[in-house]
Short mmCIF file of C-alpha atoms in Angstrom, two decimals:
data_model
loop_
_atom_site.label_atom_id
_atom_site.label_comp_id
_atom_site.label_asym_id
_atom_site.label_seq_id
_atom_site.Cartn_x
_atom_site.Cartn_y
_atom_site.Cartn_z
CA UNK A 1 0.00 0.00 0.00
CA UNK A 2 1.27 3.47 -0.95
CA UNK A 3 0.83 6.17 1.68
CA UNK A 4 0.25 9.76 0.52
CA UNK A 5 -1.30 12.83 2.15
CA UNK A 6 -3.47 13.57 -0.90
CA UNK A 7 -4.56 11.31 -3.75
CA UNK A 8 -5.87 13.10 -6.86
CA UNK A 9 -7.84 11.29 -9.54
CA UNK A 10 -7.62 13.13 -12.87
CA UNK A 11 -4.67 14.99 -14.40
CA UNK A 12 -6.46 17.54 -16.54
CA UNK A 13 -5.80 21.25 -15.94
CA UNK A 14 -7.66 21.27 -12.60
CA UNK A 15 -5.98 18.16 -11.18
CA UNK A 16 -2.57 19.40 -12.31
CA UNK A 17 -3.21 22.82 -10.78
CA UNK A 18 -4.32 21.26 -7.49
CA UNK A 19 -1.20 19.07 -7.27
CA UNK A 20 1.08 22.03 -8.04
CA UNK A 21 -0.68 24.29 -5.54
CA UNK A 22 -0.38 21.63 -2.84
CA UNK A 23 3.31 21.19 -3.62
CA UNK A 24 3.94 24.93 -3.30
CA UNK A 25 2.44 24.55 0.18
CA UNK A 26 4.75 21.63 1.00
CA UNK A 27 2.16 18.86 0.56
CA UNK A 28 2.94 15.64 -1.29
CA UNK A 29 0.37 14.03 -3.57
CA UNK A 30 -0.13 11.13 -5.95
CA UNK A 31 -1.82 12.04 -9.22
CA UNK A 32 -3.63 9.33 -11.24
CA UNK A 33 -4.78 9.70 -14.81
CA UNK A 34 -6.25 7.03 -17.05
CA UNK A 35 -4.88 8.64 -20.24
CA UNK A 36 -1.17 8.29 -20.91
CA UNK A 37 -0.82 11.56 -22.82
CA UNK A 38 -2.11 15.10 -22.55
CA UNK A 39 -5.01 16.04 -24.81
CA UNK A 40 -4.37 16.48 -28.54
CA UNK A 41 -7.44 18.63 -29.27
CA UNK A 42 -7.88 22.35 -28.53
CA UNK A 43 -10.86 22.04 -26.10
CA UNK A 44 -10.73 25.26 -24.04
CA UNK A 45 -9.40 28.43 -25.66
CA UNK A 46 -8.91 30.87 -22.77
CA UNK A 47 -7.39 31.09 -19.31
CA UNK A 48 -9.31 33.99 -17.80
CA UNK A 49 -7.86 36.82 -15.73
CA UNK A 50 -8.60 35.22 -12.34
CA UNK A 51 -6.98 31.93 -13.34
CA UNK A 52 -3.96 33.86 -14.59
CA UNK A 53 -3.73 35.58 -11.18
CA UNK A 54 -3.75 32.14 -9.58
CA UNK A 55 -1.11 30.84 -11.97
CA UNK A 56 0.96 33.95 -11.23
CA UNK A 57 0.82 33.11 -7.52
CA UNK A 58 2.10 29.62 -8.43
CA UNK A 59 4.89 31.08 -10.59
CA UNK A 60 3.43 29.77 -13.86
CA UNK A 61 1.87 32.79 -15.59
CA UNK A 62 4.80 33.62 -17.85
CA UNK A 63 5.25 30.00 -18.93
CA UNK A 64 1.60 29.80 -19.88
CA UNK A 65 1.83 33.03 -21.84
CA UNK A 66 4.90 31.77 -23.67
CA UNK A 67 2.96 28.67 -24.75
CA UNK A 68 -0.14 30.58 -25.87
CA UNK A 69 -1.21 33.44 -28.07
CA UNK A 70 1.68 35.92 -28.59
CA UNK A 71 1.46 38.84 -26.17
CA UNK A 72 1.34 41.34 -29.05
CA UNK A 73 -1.46 39.52 -30.94
CA UNK A 74 -5.10 40.56 -30.86
CA UNK A 75 -7.84 38.91 -28.80
CA UNK A 76 -10.69 40.32 -30.88
CA UNK A 77 -14.22 39.00 -31.22
CA UNK A 78 -16.13 39.66 -34.41
CA UNK A 79 -19.40 39.00 -36.19
CA UNK A 80 -19.44 38.35 -39.90
CA UNK A 81 -21.17 36.57 -42.74
CA UNK A 82 -18.07 34.38 -43.10
CA UNK A 83 -14.40 34.49 -42.17
CA UNK A 84 -13.92 36.12 -45.58
CA UNK A 85 -16.46 38.83 -44.73
CA UNK A 86 -18.35 40.97 -44.82
CA UNK A 87 -17.79 41.83 -41.14
CA UNK A 88 -20.59 43.45 -39.17
CA UNK A 89 -18.60 44.20 -36.02
CA UNK A 90 -15.11 43.75 -34.58
CA UNK A 91 -14.86 44.26 -30.82
CA UNK A 92 -11.33 45.49 -30.24
CA UNK A 93 -10.56 48.48 -28.02
CA UNK A 94 -13.77 48.74 -26.01
CA UNK A 95 -12.50 46.55 -23.15
CA UNK A 96 -9.27 45.25 -21.68
CA UNK A 97 -10.04 41.67 -22.68
CA UNK A 98 -9.77 42.27 -26.43
CA UNK A 99 -6.42 44.02 -26.27
CA UNK A 100 -3.10 42.25 -26.83
CA UNK A 101 -1.59 41.21 -23.51
CA UNK A 102 1.24 43.71 -23.94
CA UNK A 103 -1.26 46.60 -24.17
CA UNK A 104 -3.45 45.25 -21.39
CA UNK A 105 -0.45 45.04 -19.06
CA UNK A 106 0.19 48.76 -19.56
CA UNK A 107 -3.41 49.58 -18.65
CA UNK A 108 -3.22 47.31 -15.60
CA UNK A 109 -0.03 48.90 -14.31
CA UNK A 110 -1.49 52.37 -14.77
CA UNK A 111 -4.68 51.50 -12.87
CA UNK A 112 -4.85 52.93 -9.33
CA UNK A 113 -8.46 52.22 -8.36
CA UNK A 114 -8.39 48.40 -8.17
CA UNK A 115 -10.93 48.05 -10.98
CA UNK A 116 -8.70 45.82 -13.12
CA UNK A 117 -7.26 42.35 -12.47
CA UNK A 118 -3.56 41.86 -11.90
CA UNK A 119 -3.34 39.69 -15.01
CA UNK A 120 -5.15 39.91 -18.33
CA UNK A 121 -6.61 36.75 -19.79
CA UNK A 122 -4.54 34.43 -21.99
CA UNK A 123 -5.78 32.95 -25.24
CA UNK A 124 -4.47 29.37 -25.32
CA UNK A 125 -5.74 25.91 -26.29
CA UNK A 126 -5.93 23.20 -23.66
CA UNK A 127 -3.62 21.04 -25.77
CA UNK A 128 -0.92 23.70 -25.27
CA UNK A 129 -1.79 24.52 -21.65
CA UNK A 130 -1.68 20.96 -20.34
CA UNK A 131 1.95 20.29 -21.40
CA UNK A 132 3.09 23.39 -19.45
CA UNK A 133 1.39 22.16 -16.28
CA UNK A 134 2.43 18.56 -16.92
CA UNK A 135 6.10 19.46 -17.32
CA UNK A 136 5.97 21.32 -14.01
CA UNK A 137 4.34 18.34 -12.31
CA UNK A 138 6.86 15.88 -13.75
CA UNK A 139 9.73 17.97 -12.40
CA UNK A 140 8.19 18.31 -8.92
CA UNK A 141 9.53 15.85 -6.29
CA UNK A 142 6.39 16.37 -4.18
CA UNK A 143 4.15 14.89 -6.88
CA UNK A 144 4.06 11.24 -7.97
CA UNK A 145 2.43 11.18 -11.39
CA UNK A 146 0.92 7.92 -12.62
CA UNK A 147 -0.31 8.25 -16.20
CA UNK A 148 -2.34 5.30 -17.45
CA UNK A 149 -3.74 4.55 -13.97
CA UNK A 150 -7.44 4.55 -13.12
CA UNK A 151 -9.20 4.74 -9.77
CA UNK A 152 -11.80 1.99 -9.42
CA UNK A 153 -12.94 2.24 -5.82
CA UNK A 154 -12.33 3.64 -2.35
CA UNK A 155 -13.48 3.43 1.26
CA UNK A 156 -13.10 6.26 3.72
CA UNK A 157 -12.82 6.18 7.47
CA UNK A 158 -12.14 8.58 10.30
CA UNK A 159 -8.38 8.85 9.59
CA UNK A 160 -8.20 8.58 5.83
CA UNK A 161 -9.21 6.94 2.58
CA UNK A 162 -8.18 3.55 1.18
CA UNK A 163 -8.36 3.72 -2.60
CA UNK A 164 -7.86 1.07 -5.25
CA UNK A 165 -6.44 1.78 -8.69
CA UNK A 166 -5.13 -0.26 -11.58
CA UNK A 167 -2.91 0.35 -14.56
CA UNK A 168 -5.18 0.50 -17.58
CA UNK A 169 -2.96 -1.50 -19.95
CA UNK A 170 -1.52 -4.21 -17.69
CA UNK A 171 -4.27 -4.48 -15.08
CA UNK A 172 -1.70 -4.19 -12.27
CA UNK A 173 -3.53 -3.20 -9.09
CA UNK A 174 -2.34 -0.92 -6.32
CA UNK A 175 -3.82 0.25 -3.02
CA UNK A 176 -3.30 3.77 -1.70
CA UNK A 177 -3.87 5.21 1.72
CA UNK A 178 -4.50 8.95 1.62
CA UNK A 179 -5.70 11.37 4.22
CA UNK A 180 -7.75 13.02 1.49
CA UNK A 181 -8.98 11.96 -1.97
CA UNK A 182 -9.88 14.57 -4.58
CA UNK A 183 -11.79 13.73 -7.75
CA UNK A 184 -10.77 15.98 -10.64
CA UNK A 185 -11.89 13.27 -13.02
CA UNK A 186 -14.26 15.07 -15.33
CA UNK A 187 -17.95 15.01 -16.22
CA UNK A 188 -18.25 11.25 -15.71
CA UNK A 189 -16.37 11.44 -12.42
CA UNK A 190 -15.95 8.09 -10.73
CA UNK A 191 -15.35 9.84 -7.43
CA UNK A 192 -18.61 11.78 -7.66
CA UNK A 193 -20.51 8.68 -8.71
CA UNK A 194 -19.01 6.61 -5.87
CA UNK A 195 -20.20 9.31 -3.48
CA UNK A 196 -23.66 9.08 -5.08
CA UNK A 197 -23.74 12.81 -5.76
CA UNK A 198 -25.98 13.81 -8.65
CA UNK A 199 -25.94 16.91 -10.80
CA UNK A 200 -28.52 19.66 -10.35
CA UNK A 201 -29.92 21.06 -13.59
CA UNK A 202 -31.61 20.05 -16.82
CA UNK A 203 -29.50 17.82 -19.04
CA UNK A 204 -29.23 18.46 -22.80
CA UNK A 205 -31.00 21.80 -22.46
CA UNK A 206 -29.89 23.03 -25.91
CA UNK A 207 -29.54 19.65 -27.59
CA UNK A 208 -26.66 18.47 -29.71
CA UNK A 209 -24.13 20.76 -31.39
CA UNK A 210 -21.35 19.87 -33.83
CA UNK A 211 -17.64 20.61 -33.76
CA UNK A 212 -14.88 20.43 -36.38
CA UNK A 213 -11.19 20.73 -35.48
CA UNK A 214 -9.15 21.77 -38.53
CA UNK A 215 -5.67 22.96 -39.42
CA UNK A 216 -4.76 25.43 -42.11
CA UNK A 217 -1.88 27.76 -42.92
CA UNK A 218 -4.15 29.85 -45.14
CA UNK A 219 -7.03 30.94 -42.88
CA UNK A 220 -4.89 33.55 -41.10
CA UNK A 221 -4.59 35.41 -44.43
CA UNK A 222 -8.30 36.29 -44.26
CA UNK A 223 -7.62 38.56 -41.27
CA UNK A 224 -5.66 41.84 -40.92
CA UNK A 225 -1.93 41.34 -40.33
CA UNK A 226 -2.41 37.57 -40.73
CA UNK A 227 -3.75 37.48 -37.16
CA UNK A 228 -7.00 35.51 -36.97
CA UNK A 229 -9.52 36.90 -34.54
CA UNK A 230 -10.05 34.93 -31.35
CA UNK A 231 -13.78 34.38 -32.05
CA UNK A 232 -15.57 35.02 -35.32
CA UNK A 233 -19.32 34.60 -34.95
CA UNK A 234 -20.79 33.65 -38.30
CA UNK A 235 -24.33 34.52 -39.28
CA UNK A 236 -26.09 35.04 -42.58
CA UNK A 237 -29.23 33.64 -44.19
CA UNK A 238 -28.75 29.87 -44.26
CA UNK A 239 -25.65 29.63 -42.06
CA UNK A 240 -24.65 30.14 -38.41
CA UNK A 241 -21.57 29.06 -36.50
CA UNK A 242 -18.50 30.11 -34.56
CA UNK A 243 -14.91 29.95 -35.79
CA UNK A 244 -12.41 29.88 -32.91
CA UNK A 245 -8.68 30.53 -33.16
CA UNK A 246 -7.16 29.58 -29.80
CA UNK A 247 -3.76 30.94 -30.84
CA UNK A 248 -2.96 33.38 -33.65
CA UNK A 249 0.56 32.01 -34.05
CA UNK A 250 -0.60 28.44 -34.78
CA UNK A 251 -2.76 26.92 -37.48
CA UNK A 252 -5.42 25.15 -35.39
CA UNK A 253 -9.05 26.25 -35.61
CA UNK A 254 -12.31 25.00 -34.15
CA UNK A 255 -15.61 25.43 -35.97
CA UNK A 256 -18.81 25.11 -33.94
CA UNK A 257 -22.15 24.67 -35.65
CA UNK A 258 -25.66 24.29 -34.19
CA UNK A 259 -26.19 20.92 -35.88
CA UNK A 260 -24.38 18.12 -37.73
CA UNK A 261 -24.00 18.19 -41.52
CA UNK A 262 -27.38 17.66 -43.17
CA UNK A 263 -28.03 15.13 -45.92
CA UNK A 264 -26.05 16.20 -48.94
CA UNK A 265 -23.57 18.24 -46.86
CA UNK A 266 -19.99 17.16 -46.25
CA UNK A 267 -17.62 18.35 -43.57
CA UNK A 268 -15.72 20.19 -46.29
CA UNK A 269 -18.82 21.99 -47.50
CA UNK A 270 -19.56 23.16 -43.97
CA UNK A 271 -16.00 24.45 -43.52
CA UNK A 272 -16.05 26.14 -46.93
CA UNK A 273 -19.32 27.87 -46.04
CA UNK A 274 -17.82 29.12 -42.78
CA UNK A 275 -14.66 30.39 -44.46
CA UNK A 276 -16.53 31.99 -47.36
CA UNK A 277 -13.87 30.88 -49.81
CA UNK A 278 -11.97 27.76 -50.87
CA UNK A 279 -8.75 27.29 -48.93
CA UNK A 280 -6.50 24.37 -48.13
CA UNK A 281 -7.04 22.78 -44.74
CA UNK A 282 -6.92 19.47 -42.89
CA UNK A 283 -9.86 18.21 -40.84
CA UNK A 284 -8.34 16.70 -37.70
CA UNK A 285 -11.44 15.63 -35.82
CA UNK A 286 -15.20 16.19 -35.87
CA UNK A 287 -18.30 15.04 -34.06
CA UNK A 288 -21.37 16.00 -32.05
CA UNK A 289 -21.24 17.27 -28.50
CA UNK A 290 -23.83 18.17 -25.90
CA UNK A 291 -23.30 21.34 -23.89
CA UNK A 292 -24.60 21.23 -20.34
CA UNK A 293 -25.56 23.61 -17.53
CA UNK A 294 -25.07 21.31 -14.55
CA UNK A 295 -23.72 21.71 -11.02
CA UNK A 296 -23.18 18.89 -8.52
CA UNK A 297 -25.52 18.92 -5.53
CA UNK A 298 -22.54 18.55 -3.20
CA UNK A 299 -18.77 19.02 -3.54
CA UNK A 300 -17.76 16.11 -1.32
CA UNK A 301 -18.16 14.26 1.91
CA UNK A 302 -15.83 13.85 4.91
CA UNK A 303 -12.38 13.24 3.39
CA UNK A 304 -13.36 13.00 -0.27
CA UNK A 305 -13.95 16.07 -2.45
CA UNK A 306 -14.49 16.87 -6.12
CA UNK A 307 -13.40 19.77 -8.31
CA UNK A 308 -13.49 20.91 -11.93
CA UNK A 309 -15.81 19.20 -14.40
CA UNK A 310 -16.66 16.69 -11.67
CA UNK A 311 -18.50 19.54 -9.91
CA UNK A 312 -19.93 21.35 -12.92
CA UNK A 313 -20.50 21.15 -16.66
CA UNK A 314 -20.90 24.46 -18.45
CA UNK A 315 -21.44 25.36 -22.08
CA UNK A 316 -18.26 27.29 -22.99
CA UNK A 317 -20.14 30.56 -23.59
CA UNK A 318 -18.34 32.84 -21.15
CA UNK A 319 -15.26 30.65 -20.72
CA UNK A 320 -16.10 29.53 -17.18
CA UNK A 321 -15.60 25.76 -17.34
CA UNK A 322 -11.95 25.10 -16.58
CA UNK A 323 -11.56 28.54 -15.03
CA UNK A 324 -14.18 27.79 -12.39
CA UNK A 325 -12.32 24.54 -11.71
CA UNK A 326 -8.97 26.31 -11.29
CA UNK A 327 -10.52 28.59 -8.65
CA UNK A 328 -11.95 25.51 -6.92
CA UNK A 329 -8.51 23.89 -6.81
CA UNK A 330 -7.05 27.14 -5.46
CA UNK A 331 -9.70 27.33 -2.75
CA UNK A 332 -9.31 23.70 -1.75
CA UNK A 333 -5.50 23.42 -1.79
CA UNK A 334 -4.68 25.77 1.08
CA UNK A 335 -7.45 24.29 3.23
CA UNK A 336 -6.13 20.77 2.71
CA UNK A 337 -2.64 22.01 3.54
CA UNK A 338 -3.90 23.74 6.69
CA UNK A 339 -5.62 20.58 7.91
CA UNK A 340 -2.59 18.43 7.12
CA UNK A 341 -0.36 20.91 8.97
CA UNK A 342 -2.63 20.69 12.01
CA UNK A 343 -3.88 24.26 12.25
CA UNK A 344 -6.97 23.83 10.07
CA UNK A 345 -10.06 23.00 12.12
CA UNK A 346 -12.87 20.56 11.27
CA UNK A 347 -15.06 23.25 9.67
CA UNK A 348 -12.38 24.59 7.34
CA UNK A 349 -12.90 21.92 4.71
CA UNK A 350 -16.66 22.30 5.11
CA UNK A 351 -16.17 25.85 3.86
CA UNK A 352 -15.00 24.54 0.47
CA UNK A 353 -18.52 23.54 -0.54
CA UNK A 354 -20.11 26.45 1.32
CA UNK A 355 -17.99 28.88 -0.70
CA UNK A 356 -17.60 27.28 -4.10
CA UNK A 357 -21.02 25.67 -4.69
CA UNK A 358 -22.88 29.02 -4.81
CA UNK A 359 -20.19 30.40 -7.14
CA UNK A 360 -20.63 27.43 -9.49
CA UNK A 361 -24.38 28.07 -9.56
CA UNK A 362 -23.86 31.77 -10.19
CA UNK A 363 -21.46 30.96 -13.02
CA UNK A 364 -23.96 28.51 -14.51
CA UNK A 365 -26.63 31.21 -14.53
CA UNK A 366 -24.22 33.59 -16.25
CA UNK A 367 -23.28 30.98 -18.85
CA UNK A 368 -26.97 30.40 -19.60
CA UNK A 369 -27.49 34.09 -20.21
CA UNK A 370 -24.43 34.19 -22.45
CA UNK A 371 -25.70 31.22 -24.46
CA UNK A 372 -29.10 32.85 -24.89
CA UNK A 373 -27.44 36.07 -26.01
CA UNK A 374 -25.39 34.33 -28.68
CA UNK A 375 -28.36 32.36 -29.99
CA UNK A 376 -30.43 35.55 -30.21
CA UNK A 377 -27.67 37.49 -31.95
CA UNK A 378 -27.16 34.76 -34.52
CA UNK A 379 -30.84 34.33 -35.29
CA UNK A 380 -30.76 37.44 -37.46
CA UNK A 381 -31.48 36.17 -40.96
CA UNK A 382 -32.14 39.44 -42.81
CA UNK A 383 -31.45 38.90 -46.52
CA UNK A 384 -30.19 42.49 -46.66
CA UNK A 385 -27.07 41.44 -44.71
CA UNK A 386 -25.44 40.47 -47.99
CA UNK A 387 -26.96 43.23 -50.10
CA UNK A 388 -24.94 45.90 -51.83
CA UNK A 389 -25.45 49.61 -51.27
CA UNK A 390 -27.04 51.56 -48.39
CA UNK A 391 -29.59 48.84 -47.50
CA UNK A 392 -26.84 46.26 -47.00
CA UNK A 393 -24.64 48.65 -45.04
CA UNK A 394 -27.55 49.58 -42.75
CA UNK A 395 -28.45 45.94 -42.14
CA UNK A 396 -24.86 45.01 -41.29
CA UNK A 397 -24.46 47.99 -38.96
CA UNK A 398 -27.68 47.04 -37.16
CA UNK A 399 -26.52 43.42 -36.84
CA UNK A 400 -23.18 44.60 -35.48
CA UNK A 401 -24.80 46.82 -32.87
CA UNK A 402 -27.07 44.00 -31.76
CA UNK A 403 -24.12 41.64 -31.58
CA UNK A 404 -22.07 43.99 -29.40
CA UNK A 405 -25.01 44.70 -27.12
CA UNK A 406 -25.85 41.05 -26.54
CA UNK A 407 -22.64 39.09 -26.94
CA UNK A 408 -20.32 41.48 -25.10
CA UNK A 409 -21.45 39.88 -21.81
CA UNK A 410 -19.45 36.76 -22.77
CA UNK A 411 -16.22 38.72 -22.68
CA UNK A 412 -16.61 41.79 -20.47
CA UNK A 413 -17.99 40.22 -17.27
CA UNK A 414 -15.28 41.03 -14.75
CA UNK A 415 -17.94 40.88 -12.05
CA UNK A 416 -18.26 37.14 -12.60
CA UNK A 417 -14.55 36.50 -13.13
CA UNK A 418 -13.05 38.39 -10.17
CA UNK A 419 -16.00 39.81 -8.24
CA UNK A 420 -17.38 36.65 -6.63
CA UNK A 421 -17.80 36.59 -2.86
CA UNK A 422 -18.16 33.80 -0.34
CA UNK A 423 -21.40 34.70 1.40
CA UNK A 424 -22.10 32.92 4.66
CA UNK A 425 -18.82 31.02 4.77
CA UNK A 426 -17.92 29.47 8.15
CA UNK A 427 -14.28 30.45 7.47
CA UNK A 428 -14.91 34.19 7.07
CA UNK A 429 -15.89 36.80 9.63
CA UNK A 430 -19.12 38.40 8.42
CA UNK A 431 -18.83 42.06 7.51
CA UNK A 432 -20.95 44.55 9.43
CA UNK A 433 -21.06 47.06 6.57
CA UNK A 434 -23.68 47.02 3.83
CA UNK A 435 -22.65 44.89 0.88
CA UNK A 436 -21.49 46.85 -2.17
CA UNK A 437 -22.88 46.16 -5.63
CA UNK A 438 -22.54 42.52 -6.64
CA UNK A 439 -22.97 42.33 -10.39
CA UNK A 440 -22.16 39.80 -13.10
CA UNK A 441 -20.85 42.27 -15.65
CA UNK A 442 -19.26 45.17 -13.80
CA UNK A 443 -16.67 44.54 -11.09
CA UNK A 444 -16.85 46.69 -7.96
CA UNK A 445 -13.53 46.72 -6.07
CA UNK A 446 -14.10 46.20 -2.36
CA UNK A 447 -12.52 44.68 0.71
CA UNK A 448 -15.94 43.66 2.01
CA UNK A 449 -15.32 40.39 3.85
CA UNK A 450 -15.32 37.36 1.51
CA UNK A 451 -14.42 39.37 -1.61
CA UNK A 452 -11.20 38.91 -3.52
CA UNK A 453 -8.77 41.62 -2.46
CA UNK A 454 -8.64 44.30 -5.18
CA UNK A 455 -5.34 44.22 -7.04
CA UNK A 456 -3.08 47.27 -6.84
CA UNK A 457 0.56 48.28 -7.08
CA UNK A 458 2.84 49.81 -4.45
CA UNK A 459 4.69 53.06 -5.13
CA UNK A 460 7.78 51.08 -6.15
CA UNK A 461 5.76 49.15 -8.75
CA UNK A 462 5.44 45.91 -6.75
CA UNK A 463 2.06 44.20 -6.99
CA UNK A 464 0.35 43.86 -3.60
CA UNK A 465 -0.69 40.34 -4.62
CA UNK A 466 2.98 39.40 -4.98
CA UNK A 467 3.53 40.35 -1.33
CA UNK A 468 0.74 38.17 0.07
CA UNK A 469 1.74 34.97 1.84
CA UNK A 470 1.10 31.81 -0.18
CA UNK A 471 0.65 29.46 2.75
CA UNK A 472 -0.79 31.70 5.45
CA UNK A 473 -2.75 34.83 6.24
CA UNK A 474 -1.51 38.34 5.49
CA UNK A 475 -2.51 41.34 7.56
CA UNK A 476 -2.46 44.57 5.56
CA UNK A 477 -1.72 47.23 8.15
CA UNK A 478 -2.11 50.88 7.14
CA UNK A 479 0.07 53.42 8.93
CA UNK A 480 0.15 51.48 12.19
CA UNK A 481 3.12 50.51 14.29
CA UNK A 482 4.18 46.95 15.02
CA UNK A 483 2.83 47.12 18.57
CA UNK A 484 -0.69 47.74 17.23
CA UNK A 485 -0.58 44.42 15.36
CA UNK A 486 0.79 42.42 18.30
CA UNK A 487 -2.54 41.07 19.67
CA UNK A 488 -3.42 39.54 16.32
CA UNK A 489 0.07 38.09 15.89
CA UNK A 490 -0.02 36.58 19.36
CA UNK A 491 -3.42 35.01 18.70
CA UNK A 492 -2.21 33.58 15.39
CA UNK A 493 0.82 32.09 17.11
CA UNK A 494 -1.35 30.56 19.81
CA UNK A 495 -3.61 29.03 17.12
CA UNK A 496 -0.53 27.95 15.12
CA UNK A 497 -1.83 29.91 12.14
CA UNK A 498 0.86 31.34 9.80
CA UNK A 499 0.49 35.13 9.74
CA UNK A 500 2.53 37.81 7.99
CA UNK A 501 2.12 41.54 8.50
CA UNK A 502 2.41 43.78 5.43
CA UNK A 503 2.83 47.45 6.42
CA UNK A 504 1.31 49.85 3.89
CA UNK A 505 1.76 53.61 3.87
CA UNK A 506 0.48 54.67 0.44
CA UNK A 507 -2.57 56.92 0.86
CA UNK A 508 -4.22 55.76 -2.35
CA UNK A 509 -4.05 52.16 -1.11
CA UNK A 510 -5.58 53.16 2.21
CA UNK A 511 -8.50 54.63 0.29
CA UNK A 512 -8.86 51.57 -1.94
CA UNK A 513 -8.64 49.03 0.89
CA UNK A 514 -11.10 50.98 3.07
CA UNK A 515 -9.97 49.87 6.56
CA UNK A 516 -6.80 50.22 8.67
CA UNK A 517 -6.57 46.44 9.02
CA UNK A 518 -7.43 43.97 6.24
CA UNK A 519 -6.81 40.27 6.80
CA UNK A 520 -6.31 38.24 3.62
CA UNK A 521 -6.38 34.44 3.26
CA UNK A 522 -3.92 32.39 1.19
CA UNK A 523 -6.41 32.41 -1.71
CA UNK A 524 -6.34 36.26 -1.79
CA UNK A 525 -9.83 36.67 -0.34
CA UNK A 526 -10.51 39.05 2.55
CA UNK A 527 -11.67 37.19 5.65
CA UNK A 528 -11.86 40.08 8.14
CA UNK A 529 -11.33 43.85 8.18
CA UNK A 530 -11.63 46.69 10.68
CA UNK A 531 -10.25 50.01 11.83
CA UNK A 532 -9.23 48.42 15.11
CA UNK A 533 -8.37 44.86 16.07
CA UNK A 534 -11.08 42.64 17.56
CA UNK A 535 -11.35 42.49 21.33
CA UNK A 536 -10.81 38.72 21.12
CA UNK A 537 -8.30 37.98 18.37
CA UNK A 538 -8.03 34.38 19.52
CA UNK A 539 -11.72 33.74 18.84
CA UNK A 540 -11.40 35.41 15.46
CA UNK A 541 -8.67 33.03 14.34
CA UNK A 542 -10.53 30.04 15.70
CA UNK A 543 -13.46 30.97 13.47
CA UNK A 544 -11.30 31.67 10.43
CA UNK A 545 -9.42 28.38 10.69
CA UNK A 546 -12.63 26.40 11.11
CA UNK A 547 -12.10 25.42 14.74
CA UNK A 548 -15.53 26.64 15.88
#
């Protein structure tokens, strides 16, 4: 029997992220995956700004950017009759998300009001993201990676979990004893099924769609500067679809269509119709798929938890599938590490579901709205869209305005991406102030307890996020002396909770962060704030660490 603190089933992006986060916190894990190789198809096409902040904390942001869309390439979204035009709208400069990373970084560094994330999103295919994470895992002595191994059962008790796995090819069996088991094993999660946890939601709500993965060196030439747009939404009488370019520097494309080829249609005829011209290309893979809007009814029990697609299945409208899973791994990792280190109390791991389940439901609702918006925008079938002269120009302008009004929510929703809060969490001290605006689209920077700390830069250019402790709490202390922080430090020491004090003197940061004292968790969320320390700092830490 192999003994490990944490056993992870599933080595997709979420399982890999969880293992790496645990390792950064000094926790060993065994990672099982039934596939022997990383994925060879694009799948996802964006790591959103919050996930990039998380990967920055893990020291991986620059490696991911180097493997993805060039930092000086566009991230535009457009609507057109075909990839060859005419174009009704190109969303470019209206929001940070469409700008090349190099331009977005300038805007982020110039921002002083906390309204922007620390990192802009990164356009990248999953087949290029996974190798970056996999290489990091393979080089990490804290992680034992077993590719080609599948979990087939487990039993949990009061001190841990006994799990059984076998090598897929040889059938060799192995038992593992882990203090915790985490299922990051996808939509058909064995771990979730073994726990008898069902999904909440209506399956197959929009039916079956069709996808074609193709490669071509010629499609880029249809776009300015040979840089294909990130998303090109295609709509004209008789045709609707979405052409995705996960990376402008590579020749992979994904074409989505609302239905499979009809009788008399070939895959090539569908691609030609989307491109609007005859080009050379290779069809790599094609087939139907069923988008879902599902969230698990529970995120785990006792010592077994689930994350990623095991907890939710989202249609990719809004890019919240893997990105929701990365935030789940980030939330769960430090809590597992705290419990394994002995300072995390029994309610700390309960807070994982209490915090992340409502966020998954909120994200599902947002994704539904995004899907409805895209369907509505593409239902325009005005024959004048392809007409010459003033009538055609007017029809295309109207279609473009409608597209921007409806579809922009897919891309510009910073409120969903970085504005989520953990209402009612047992591991957060409830705020006594009225809650600020909590919107899906617009992000309102706030240190209201349970919110992600707004990102900002010190006077010397250092990001505040880069000064937060990875494995413990950080107290932001504004213009106070060390003696004023002593009661909280003493209580943390008594509770064995890692605590760092970050003195801050910049006036603009004091205004942004709203209170003299702001206590931030390892996952960059505020868990308490005040203009004076609590009367009983010991009780505060006992609540925050889940001991009461």
